[in-house]
mmCIF file of C-alpha atoms and ligand atoms in Angstrom:
data_model
loop_
_atom_site.group_PDB
_atom_site.id
_atom_site.type_symbol
_atom_site.label_atom_id
_atom_site.label_comp_id
_atom_site.label_asym_id
_atom_site.label_seq_id
_atom_site.Cartn_x
_atom_site.Cartn_y
_atom_site.Cartn_z
ATOM 1 C CA MET A 969 53.343 -6.002 14.183
ATOM 2 C CA GLN A 970 51.641 -3.055 12.503
ATOM 3 C CA ASN A 971 52.283 -2.289 8.882
ATOM 4 C CA PRO A 972 53.139 1.429 9.041
ATOM 5 C CA GLU A 973 51.909 2.307 5.566
ATOM 6 C CA VAL A 974 48.336 1.091 5.187
ATOM 7 C CA PHE A 975 46.029 3.659 3.591
ATOM 8 C CA ILE A 976 42.381 2.601 3.465
ATOM 9 C CA LEU A 977 39.651 4.419 1.563
ATOM 10 C CA ALA A 978 36.367 3.540 3.269
ATOM 11 C CA ILE A 979 32.887 4.033 1.829
ATOM 12 C CA GLU A 980 29.586 3.879 3.749
ATOM 13 C CA SER A 981 26.229 4.081 1.977
ATOM 14 C CA SER A 982 23.895 1.771 3.904
ATOM 15 C CA CYS A 983 21.099 4.224 4.645
ATOM 16 C CA ASP A 984 20.741 7.952 4.029
ATOM 17 C CA ASP A 985 24.291 9.235 4.621
ATOM 18 C CA THR A 986 26.899 9.086 1.877
ATOM 19 C CA ALA A 987 30.228 8.886 3.656
ATOM 20 C CA ALA A 988 33.897 8.410 2.794
ATOM 21 C CA ALA A 989 36.991 8.356 4.978
ATOM 22 C CA VAL A 990 40.710 7.847 4.563
ATOM 23 C CA LEU A 991 42.651 6.098 7.303
ATOM 24 C CA HIS A 992 46.380 5.751 7.784
ATOM 25 C CA ASN A 993 46.589 2.541 9.818
ATOM 26 C CA ASP A 994 44.167 3.106 12.729
ATOM 27 C CA LYS A 995 44.242 6.913 12.481
ATOM 28 C CA VAL A 996 41.581 8.882 10.634
ATOM 29 C CA LEU A 997 42.949 11.374 8.103
ATOM 30 C CA SER A 998 39.537 12.472 6.825
ATOM 31 C CA ASN A 999 35.921 11.612 7.560
ATOM 32 C CA VAL A 1000 33.380 13.187 5.212
ATOM 33 C CA VAL A 1001 29.596 12.726 5.447
ATOM 34 C CA ALA A 1002 26.943 14.119 3.116
ATOM 35 C CA ASN A 1003 23.572 14.010 4.870
ATOM 36 C CA GLN A 1004 20.521 13.678 2.656
ATOM 37 C CA LEU A 1005 18.182 16.420 3.798
ATOM 38 C CA ILE A 1006 15.585 15.432 1.187
ATOM 39 C CA HIS A 1007 14.099 12.857 3.612
ATOM 40 C CA ASN A 1008 13.190 15.406 6.289
ATOM 41 C CA GLN A 1009 10.110 16.557 4.386
ATOM 42 C CA TYR A 1010 8.823 12.938 4.256
ATOM 43 C CA GLY A 1011 9.253 12.248 7.969
ATOM 44 C CA GLY A 1012 11.609 9.306 7.353
ATOM 45 C CA VAL A 1013 14.059 7.802 4.870
ATOM 46 C CA VAL A 1014 12.615 7.136 1.403
ATOM 47 C CA PRO A 1015 14.756 4.282 -0.027
ATOM 48 C CA GLU A 1016 14.377 5.240 -3.693
ATOM 49 C CA LEU A 1017 15.404 8.840 -3.004
ATOM 50 C CA ALA A 1018 18.294 7.656 -0.826
ATOM 51 C CA SER A 1019 19.911 5.602 -3.589
ATOM 52 C CA ARG A 1020 19.527 8.430 -6.101
ATOM 53 C CA ALA A 1021 21.140 10.874 -3.684
ATOM 54 C CA HIS A 1022 24.010 8.422 -3.041
ATOM 55 C CA GLN A 1023 24.662 8.362 -6.785
ATOM 56 C CA GLN A 1024 24.877 12.134 -6.855
ATOM 57 C CA ASN A 1025 27.006 12.385 -3.712
ATOM 58 C CA ILE A 1026 29.436 9.522 -3.937
ATOM 59 C CA VAL A 1027 32.027 11.012 -6.304
ATOM 60 C CA PRO A 1028 32.237 14.448 -4.625
ATOM 61 C CA VAL A 1029 32.311 12.866 -1.139
ATOM 62 C CA ILE A 1030 35.176 10.498 -2.029
ATOM 63 C CA ASP A 1031 37.006 13.286 -3.792
ATOM 64 C CA ALA A 1032 36.654 15.486 -0.683
ATOM 65 C CA ALA A 1033 37.860 12.679 1.603
ATOM 66 C CA LEU A 1034 41.000 12.099 -0.498
ATOM 67 C CA ARG A 1035 41.732 15.820 -0.742
ATOM 68 C CA LYS A 1036 41.237 16.432 2.992
ATOM 69 C CA ALA A 1037 43.499 13.496 3.807
ATOM 70 C CA ASN A 1038 46.047 14.745 1.264
ATOM 71 C CA VAL A 1039 46.297 11.221 -0.104
ATOM 72 C CA GLN A 1040 46.513 10.383 -3.818
ATOM 73 C CA LYS A 1041 44.406 7.445 -4.962
ATOM 74 C CA GLU A 1042 47.589 5.731 -6.168
ATOM 75 C CA GLN A 1043 48.759 5.616 -2.512
ATOM 76 C CA LEU A 1044 45.727 3.604 -1.360
ATOM 77 C CA SER A 1045 46.334 0.091 -0.022
ATOM 78 C CA ALA A 1046 42.704 -1.098 -0.194
ATOM 79 C CA ILE A 1047 39.049 -0.029 -0.512
ATOM 80 C CA ALA A 1048 36.648 -0.966 2.293
ATOM 81 C CA PHE A 1049 32.898 -0.667 1.791
ATOM 82 C CA THR A 1050 29.704 -1.453 3.707
ATOM 83 C CA GLN A 1051 28.330 -4.803 2.535
ATOM 84 C CA GLY A 1052 25.233 -4.617 4.775
ATOM 85 C CA PRO A 1053 22.895 -4.528 6.561
ATOM 86 C CA GLY A 1054 21.019 -1.632 5.016
ATOM 87 C CA LEU A 1055 18.829 -0.503 2.142
ATOM 88 C CA MET A 1056 19.706 -2.546 -0.938
ATOM 89 C CA GLY A 1057 19.591 0.339 -3.416
ATOM 90 C CA SER A 1058 21.845 2.407 -1.161
ATOM 91 C CA LEU A 1059 24.307 -0.414 -0.508
ATOM 92 C CA LEU A 1060 24.623 -1.103 -4.245
ATOM 93 C CA VAL A 1061 25.847 2.414 -4.978
ATOM 94 C CA GLY A 1062 28.735 2.064 -2.498
ATOM 95 C CA SER A 1063 29.623 -1.508 -3.458
ATOM 96 C CA SER A 1064 29.578 -0.882 -7.235
ATOM 97 C CA PHE A 1065 31.771 2.157 -6.853
ATOM 98 C CA SER A 1066 34.191 0.295 -4.562
ATOM 99 C CA LYS A 1067 34.450 -2.678 -6.900
ATOM 100 C CA SER A 1068 35.174 -0.448 -9.896
ATOM 101 C CA LEU A 1069 37.806 1.573 -8.066
ATOM 102 C CA SER A 1070 39.549 -1.496 -6.664
ATOM 103 C CA LEU A 1071 39.681 -3.000 -10.159
ATOM 104 C CA ALA A 1072 40.956 0.227 -11.695
ATOM 105 C CA LEU A 1073 43.629 0.706 -9.025
ATOM 106 C CA GLN A 1074 44.404 -3.028 -8.768
ATOM 107 C CA ILE A 1075 44.119 -2.974 -4.990
ATOM 108 C CA PRO A 1076 42.231 -5.282 -2.593
ATOM 109 C CA LEU A 1077 38.529 -4.950 -1.847
ATOM 110 C CA ILE A 1078 37.269 -5.360 1.728
ATOM 111 C CA ALA A 1079 33.609 -5.952 2.688
ATOM 112 C CA VAL A 1080 32.508 -4.608 6.074
ATOM 113 C CA ASN A 1081 29.511 -5.436 8.231
ATOM 114 C CA HIS A 1082 28.007 -2.094 9.277
ATOM 115 C CA MET A 1083 27.170 -3.424 12.762
ATOM 116 C CA HIS A 1084 30.742 -4.612 13.351
ATOM 117 C CA ALA A 1085 31.841 -1.148 12.310
ATOM 118 C CA HIS A 1086 29.641 0.641 14.883
ATOM 119 C CA ILE A 1087 31.330 -1.512 17.528
ATOM 120 C CA LEU A 1088 34.904 -1.387 16.268
ATOM 121 C CA ALA A 1089 34.696 2.421 15.939
ATOM 122 C CA HIS A 1090 36.003 2.360 19.516
ATOM 123 C CA PHE A 1091 39.383 1.214 18.137
ATOM 124 C CA ILE A 1092 39.999 4.308 16.033
ATOM 125 C CA ASP A 1093 43.185 5.810 17.388
ATOM 126 C CA GLU A 1094 42.333 9.206 18.877
ATOM 127 C CA GLU A 1095 44.435 11.255 21.226
ATOM 128 C CA GLY A 1096 43.110 10.816 24.766
ATOM 129 C CA TYR A 1097 40.603 8.057 23.886
ATOM 130 C CA ASP A 1098 40.961 4.991 26.014
ATOM 131 C CA LYS A 1099 40.047 1.893 23.953
ATOM 132 C CA PRO A 1100 37.988 -0.912 25.535
ATOM 133 C CA GLU A 1101 39.674 -4.209 26.325
ATOM 134 C CA PHE A 1102 38.208 -7.568 25.274
ATOM 135 C CA PRO A 1103 35.771 -8.837 26.315
ATOM 136 C CA PHE A 1104 33.348 -5.933 26.539
ATOM 137 C CA LEU A 1105 29.642 -5.312 25.977
ATOM 138 C CA ALA A 1106 28.630 -3.052 23.096
ATOM 139 C CA LEU A 1107 25.298 -1.258 23.114
ATOM 140 C CA THR A 1108 24.525 -0.067 19.589
ATOM 141 C CA ILE A 1109 21.600 2.327 19.516
ATOM 142 C CA SER A 1110 20.534 4.205 16.408
ATOM 143 C CA GLY A 1111 17.661 4.831 14.029
ATOM 144 C CA GLY A 1112 18.115 1.381 12.536
ATOM 145 C CA HIS A 1113 19.580 -0.728 15.319
ATOM 146 C CA THR A 1114 19.317 -1.666 18.984
ATOM 147 C CA GLN A 1115 21.666 -4.425 20.051
ATOM 148 C CA ILE A 1116 23.686 -5.614 22.989
ATOM 149 C CA VAL A 1117 26.704 -7.497 21.726
ATOM 150 C CA LYS A 1118 29.308 -9.452 23.661
ATOM 151 C CA VAL A 1119 32.577 -8.631 21.948
ATOM 152 C CA ASN A 1120 35.268 -11.236 22.561
ATOM 153 C CA SER A 1121 37.771 -10.034 19.960
ATOM 154 C CA PHE A 1122 37.789 -8.005 16.738
ATOM 155 C CA PHE A 1123 35.814 -10.591 14.817
ATOM 156 C CA ASP A 1124 34.339 -12.775 17.501
ATOM 157 C CA MET A 1125 31.102 -11.109 18.553
ATOM 158 C CA GLU A 1126 27.797 -12.458 19.749
ATOM 159 C CA ILE A 1127 24.443 -10.642 19.795
ATOM 160 C CA ILE A 1128 22.989 -11.288 23.240
ATOM 161 C CA GLY A 1129 20.029 -8.913 22.963
ATOM 162 C CA GLU A 1130 18.247 -6.960 20.240
ATOM 163 C CA THR A 1131 15.006 -5.240 19.438
ATOM 164 C CA THR A 1132 12.063 -7.337 18.403
ATOM 165 C CA ASP A 1133 10.397 -4.383 16.645
ATOM 166 C CA ASP A 1134 11.403 -0.688 16.487
ATOM 167 C CA ALA A 1135 14.942 0.567 17.099
ATOM 168 C CA VAL A 1136 15.584 3.075 19.919
ATOM 169 C CA GLY A 1137 16.098 5.922 17.456
ATOM 170 C CA GLU A 1138 12.740 5.077 15.870
ATOM 171 C CA ALA A 1139 11.139 5.213 19.316
ATOM 172 C CA PHE A 1140 12.519 8.741 19.693
ATOM 173 C CA ASP A 1141 11.596 9.779 16.143
ATOM 174 C CA LYS A 1142 8.082 8.281 16.185
ATOM 175 C CA SER A 1143 7.349 9.830 19.604
ATOM 176 C CA ALA A 1144 8.534 13.160 18.251
ATOM 177 C CA LYS A 1145 6.225 12.767 15.246
ATOM 178 C CA ILE A 1146 3.264 12.195 17.593
ATOM 179 C CA LEU A 1147 4.213 15.491 19.261
ATOM 180 C CA GLY A 1148 4.261 17.236 15.874
ATOM 181 C CA LEU A 1149 8.052 17.652 15.850
ATOM 182 C CA PRO A 1150 9.990 17.366 12.562
ATOM 183 C CA TYR A 1151 12.139 14.369 11.560
ATOM 184 C CA PRO A 1152 14.562 13.304 12.953
ATOM 185 C CA GLY A 1153 12.949 14.093 16.289
ATOM 186 C CA GLY A 1154 15.478 12.412 18.604
ATOM 187 C CA PRO A 1155 17.701 15.469 19.053
ATOM 188 C CA LEU A 1156 14.604 17.669 19.636
ATOM 189 C CA ILE A 1157 13.202 15.371 22.325
ATOM 190 C CA ASP A 1158 16.647 15.553 23.939
ATOM 191 C CA LYS A 1159 16.652 19.366 23.728
ATOM 192 C CA TYR A 1160 13.202 19.829 25.312
ATOM 193 C CA ALA A 1161 13.801 17.022 27.826
ATOM 194 C CA GLN A 1162 16.648 18.990 29.343
ATOM 195 C CA LEU A 1163 14.115 21.623 30.457
ATOM 196 C CA GLY A 1164 11.456 19.213 31.739
ATOM 197 C CA ASN A 1165 10.601 16.944 34.647
ATOM 198 C CA PRO A 1166 11.336 13.283 33.766
ATOM 199 C CA LYS A 1167 8.844 12.054 36.350
ATOM 200 C CA ALA A 1168 5.967 14.296 35.200
ATOM 201 C CA PHE A 1169 4.244 11.500 33.262
ATOM 202 C CA VAL A 1170 4.635 7.771 33.660
ATOM 203 C CA PHE A 1171 4.800 5.442 30.660
ATOM 204 C CA THR A 1172 4.777 1.727 31.301
ATOM 205 C CA LYS A 1173 7.981 -0.044 30.336
ATOM 206 C CA PRO A 1174 7.526 -3.078 28.048
ATOM 207 C CA LYS A 1175 7.960 -6.496 29.604
ATOM 208 C CA VAL A 1176 10.278 -8.344 27.272
ATOM 209 C CA PRO A 1177 12.078 -11.412 28.573
ATOM 210 C CA GLY A 1178 15.868 -11.679 28.633
ATOM 211 C CA LEU A 1179 18.041 -9.093 26.937
ATOM 212 C CA ASP A 1180 15.739 -8.301 24.011
ATOM 213 C CA PHE A 1181 13.996 -4.960 23.567
ATOM 214 C CA SER A 1182 10.626 -3.797 22.311
ATOM 215 C CA PHE A 1183 9.673 -0.187 21.646
ATOM 216 C CA SER A 1184 6.492 -0.392 19.577
ATOM 217 C CA GLY A 1185 4.251 -0.713 22.653
ATOM 218 C CA LEU A 1186 5.766 2.404 24.166
ATOM 219 C CA LYS A 1187 5.056 4.341 20.968
ATOM 220 C CA THR A 1188 1.395 3.223 21.054
ATOM 221 C CA ALA A 1189 1.121 4.093 24.763
ATOM 222 C CA ILE A 1190 2.456 7.587 24.021
ATOM 223 C CA LEU A 1191 0.032 7.985 21.104
ATOM 224 C CA TYR A 1192 -3.021 7.035 23.215
ATOM 225 C CA PHE A 1193 -1.831 9.193 26.108
ATOM 226 C CA ILE A 1194 -1.446 12.250 23.863
ATOM 227 C CA GLN A 1195 -4.794 11.656 22.099
ATOM 228 C CA LYS A 1196 -6.572 11.435 25.456
ATOM 229 C CA LYS A 1197 -4.867 14.510 26.909
ATOM 230 C CA LYS A 1198 -5.572 16.542 23.767
ATOM 231 C CA GLN A 1199 -9.277 15.758 24.061
ATOM 232 C CA GLU A 1200 -9.206 17.260 27.547
ATOM 233 C CA ASN A 1201 -6.994 20.184 26.543
ATOM 234 C CA PRO A 1202 -6.220 20.943 22.868
ATOM 235 C CA ASN A 1203 -3.071 22.816 23.945
ATOM 236 C CA PHE A 1204 -1.773 19.946 26.067
ATOM 237 C CA ILE A 1205 1.366 19.364 23.950
ATOM 238 C CA GLU A 1206 2.349 23.035 23.718
ATOM 239 C CA GLU A 1207 1.804 23.577 27.447
ATOM 240 C CA ASN A 1208 3.695 20.460 28.536
ATOM 241 C CA LEU A 1209 6.249 19.817 25.786
ATOM 242 C CA ASN A 1210 9.322 19.838 28.035
ATOM 243 C CA ASP A 1211 7.768 17.508 30.616
ATOM 244 C CA ILE A 1212 6.408 15.130 27.948
ATOM 245 C CA CYS A 1213 9.819 14.911 26.248
ATOM 246 C CA ALA A 1214 11.634 14.466 29.570
ATOM 247 C CA SER A 1215 9.247 11.661 30.571
ATOM 248 C CA ILE A 1216 9.553 9.860 27.218
ATOM 249 C CA GLN A 1217 13.339 10.129 27.288
ATOM 250 C CA TYR A 1218 13.483 8.971 30.894
ATOM 251 C CA THR A 1219 11.418 5.872 30.060
ATOM 252 C CA ILE A 1220 13.584 4.979 27.058
ATOM 253 C CA ILE A 1221 16.787 5.382 29.088
ATOM 254 C CA GLU A 1222 15.355 3.235 31.893
ATOM 255 C CA ILE A 1223 14.589 0.476 29.372
ATOM 256 C CA LEU A 1224 18.178 0.574 28.083
ATOM 257 C CA ILE A 1225 19.774 0.707 31.540
ATOM 258 C CA ASP A 1226 17.603 -2.177 32.840
ATOM 259 C CA LYS A 1227 18.808 -4.405 29.993
ATOM 260 C CA LEU A 1228 22.421 -3.359 30.454
ATOM 261 C CA LYS A 1229 22.189 -4.220 34.154
ATOM 262 C CA LEU A 1230 20.880 -7.657 33.228
ATOM 263 C CA ALA A 1231 23.605 -8.130 30.589
ATOM 264 C CA VAL A 1232 26.317 -7.246 33.119
ATOM 265 C CA GLN A 1233 24.741 -9.641 35.605
ATOM 266 C CA GLN A 1234 24.592 -12.469 33.049
ATOM 267 C CA THR A 1235 28.083 -12.039 31.572
ATOM 268 C CA GLY A 1236 30.042 -10.614 34.495
ATOM 269 C CA ILE A 1237 31.454 -8.015 32.045
ATOM 270 C CA LYS A 1238 31.422 -4.424 33.302
ATOM 271 C CA GLN A 1239 32.980 -2.649 30.335
ATOM 272 C CA ILE A 1240 30.251 -1.043 28.245
ATOM 273 C CA ALA A 1241 30.914 0.601 24.882
ATOM 274 C CA ILE A 1242 28.132 2.722 23.370
ATOM 275 C CA GLY A 1243 27.659 3.479 19.683
ATOM 276 C CA GLY A 1244 25.044 4.665 17.182
ATOM 277 C CA GLY A 1245 23.363 8.039 16.760
ATOM 278 C CA VAL A 1246 21.259 7.796 19.929
ATOM 279 C CA SER A 1247 24.440 7.724 22.025
ATOM 280 C CA ALA A 1248 24.499 11.488 21.402
ATOM 281 C CA ASN A 1249 21.559 11.721 23.796
ATOM 282 C CA SER A 1250 22.496 13.923 26.732
ATOM 283 C CA GLY A 1251 20.327 11.945 29.168
ATOM 284 C CA ILE A 1252 22.066 8.666 28.310
ATOM 285 C CA ARG A 1253 25.490 10.290 28.505
ATOM 286 C CA THR A 1254 24.772 11.833 31.897
ATOM 287 C CA ARG A 1255 23.328 8.618 33.248
ATOM 288 C CA LEU A 1256 26.382 6.625 32.162
ATOM 289 C CA LYS A 1257 28.848 9.262 33.355
ATOM 290 C CA GLU A 1258 27.236 9.207 36.809
ATOM 291 C CA ASN A 1259 28.418 5.582 36.836
ATOM 292 C CA PRO A 1260 26.156 4.342 39.626
ATOM 293 C CA TYR A 1261 26.859 0.670 38.912
ATOM 294 C CA GLY A 1262 30.664 0.680 38.787
ATOM 295 C CA TRP A 1263 30.774 0.136 35.015
ATOM 296 C CA LYS A 1264 33.549 1.465 32.809
ATOM 297 C CA THR A 1265 31.818 3.104 29.877
ATOM 298 C CA TYR A 1266 33.189 4.131 26.506
ATOM 299 C CA ILE A 1267 31.536 6.675 24.221
ATOM 300 C CA PRO A 1268 33.535 7.591 21.113
ATOM 301 C CA LYS A 1269 33.707 11.003 19.501
ATOM 302 C CA PHE A 1270 30.279 11.953 18.139
ATOM 303 C CA GLU A 1271 31.374 11.820 14.486
ATOM 304 C CA TYR A 1272 32.280 8.138 14.981
ATOM 305 C CA THR A 1273 28.975 7.161 16.616
ATOM 306 C CA THR A 1274 26.515 8.233 13.920
ATOM 307 C CA ASP A 1275 26.763 6.585 10.504
ATOM 308 C CA ASN A 1276 30.207 7.416 9.123
ATOM 309 C CA ALA A 1277 32.930 5.863 6.981
ATOM 310 C CA ALA A 1278 35.795 6.107 9.510
ATOM 311 C CA MET A 1279 34.215 3.184 11.364
ATOM 312 C CA ILE A 1280 34.142 1.210 8.093
ATOM 313 C CA GLY A 1281 37.800 2.126 7.644
ATOM 314 C CA ILE A 1282 38.900 0.793 11.040
ATOM 315 C CA VAL A 1283 37.295 -2.574 10.278
ATOM 316 C CA GLY A 1284 38.923 -2.399 6.836
ATOM 317 C CA TYR A 1285 42.286 -1.876 8.490
ATOM 318 C CA GLN A 1286 41.832 -4.910 10.763
ATOM 319 C CA LYS A 1287 40.744 -7.035 7.805
ATOM 320 C CA TYR A 1288 43.683 -5.767 5.771
ATOM 321 C CA LEU A 1289 46.055 -6.922 8.518
ATOM 322 C CA SER A 1290 44.443 -10.360 8.446
ATOM 323 C CA ASN A 1291 44.351 -10.522 4.601
ATOM 324 C CA THR A 1292 40.561 -10.830 4.496
ATOM 325 C CA PHE A 1293 39.789 -9.662 0.971
ATOM 326 C CA GLU A 1294 36.920 -10.114 -1.482
ATOM 327 C CA THR A 1295 36.652 -10.543 -5.228
ATOM 328 C CA ALA A 1296 34.409 -8.359 -7.397
ATOM 329 C CA SER A 1297 31.709 -11.040 -7.159
ATOM 330 C CA VAL A 1298 30.980 -10.150 -3.508
ATOM 331 C CA VAL A 1299 27.301 -9.213 -3.078
ATOM 332 C CA SER A 1300 25.586 -6.553 -0.966
ATOM 333 C CA LYS A 1301 23.215 -7.862 1.694
ATOM 334 C CA ALA A 1302 20.206 -6.018 3.095
ATOM 335 C CA ARG A 1303 20.350 -8.470 6.012
ATOM 336 C CA ILE A 1304 23.594 -9.998 7.043
ATOM 337 C CA GLN A 1305 24.652 -12.691 9.462
ATOM 338 C CA PHE A 1306 26.624 -11.315 12.375
HETATM 339 O O1 KG4 B 1873 23.427 6.323 13.790
HETATM 340 P P1 KG4 B 1873 22.464 7.259 13.131
HETATM 341 O O2 KG4 B 1873 22.983 8.592 12.682
HETATM 342 O O3 KG4 B 1873 21.819 6.600 11.875
HETATM 343 C C1 KG4 B 1873 21.263 5.338 11.874
HETATM 344 O O4 KG4 B 1873 20.057 5.258 12.178
HETATM 345 O O5 KG4 B 1873 21.976 4.336 11.593
HETATM 346 O O6 KG4 B 1873 21.255 7.451 14.154
HETATM 347 C C2 KG4 B 1873 20.191 8.324 13.878
HETATM 348 C C3 KG4 B 1873 19.184 8.238 15.014
HETATM 349 C C4 KG4 B 1873 17.893 8.975 14.730
HETATM 350 O O7 KG4 B 1873 16.817 8.145 15.095
HETATM 351 C C5 KG4 B 1873 17.995 10.209 15.633
HETATM 352 O O8 KG4 B 1873 16.746 10.695 16.041
HETATM 353 C C6 KG4 B 1873 18.761 9.648 16.797
HETATM 354 O O9 KG4 B 1873 19.744 8.813 16.213
HETATM 355 N N1 KG4 B 1873 19.408 10.693 17.600
HETATM 356 C C7 KG4 B 1873 19.060 10.988 18.862
HETATM 357 C C8 KG4 B 1873 19.893 12.073 19.265
HETATM 358 N N2 KG4 B 1873 20.725 12.378 18.218
HETATM 359 C C9 KG4 B 1873 20.408 11.525 17.208
HETATM 360 N N3 KG4 B 1873 18.147 10.435 19.670
HETATM 361 C C10 KG4 B 1873 18.031 10.956 20.900
HETATM 362 N N4 KG4 B 1873 18.786 11.989 21.360
HETATM 363 C C11 KG4 B 1873 19.711 12.565 20.584
HETATM 364 N N5 KG4 B 1873 20.457 13.568 21.031
HETATM 365 ZN ZN1 ZN B 1874 24.284 2.629 11.694
#
């Protein structure tokens, strides 16, 4: 039976977004994210700058989340925070703040695995959103992660495939960098790809056994291809940007779909839930919506797919219901067992 009055304050600070959310049971009352634009000029996340920015952002972001939710801190039932995986300096800002607040308010502290949260984001109660049923396959694709997970229940999950090198988002961002596009390049590749021919150029797909992924070879293939073409024609990128982006995106989507097909074949599970920033990609969305394989696919609201605290809150709520709490001696973990 659901406890009708659980208010969770959730805090996410694993990478370069400082985020806070307030949930009432499984409903999101507020979901605030402060992006750290400082990293754009460096072409990637600079860990030292990320933790400093978290320190500046965390109080105003939490304050905004409580105000938007119209919840007083005295009403909170528990504080949930991201324990890992992530950048240690960034994680420490969120965990230290959460520990202090839970001590001050005398309420339970809940540690959340960021990867569980990307998956359980599908259980946020949203009008019109059909939640997946167990068991299902979760494909988590972002700048930091690429995983296929067999999800048997809220806390019984098994990684059945993951990247052996770069994450999908990195493949997008590094390809974009080769093309001279600013960071993060994923959304730009998507934008130009929509105007191009996905079959204009062919990039060889990596041959990785089983359900694992590899994207570093693709990045190198793109680099050599562009270097060669630019020697022949210095304006090659400018003249072919849409087609290059469409071809890169097409190849990446094919890699993902091939592995999903294999995962469905191996597990017999046809429910696929997508999460992570790359699930915003219009090519992936279209491909999954076309539903050529008879799968039932789930893509949550965009604000719950990129790094956010509402997803930390929904895990917090489940852990609250099962009395899974931590003491202030809980430690942040850059790497964390699933
Ligand atoms: O989940 P996220 O916000 O942060 C983490 O990395 O955890 O994901 C960010 C990643 C970046 O690599 C970004 O380029 C990529 O998601 N991304 C996209 C699109 N929107 C964001 N990649 C391809 N197409 C998009 N539309
Ligand atoms: Zn993430």
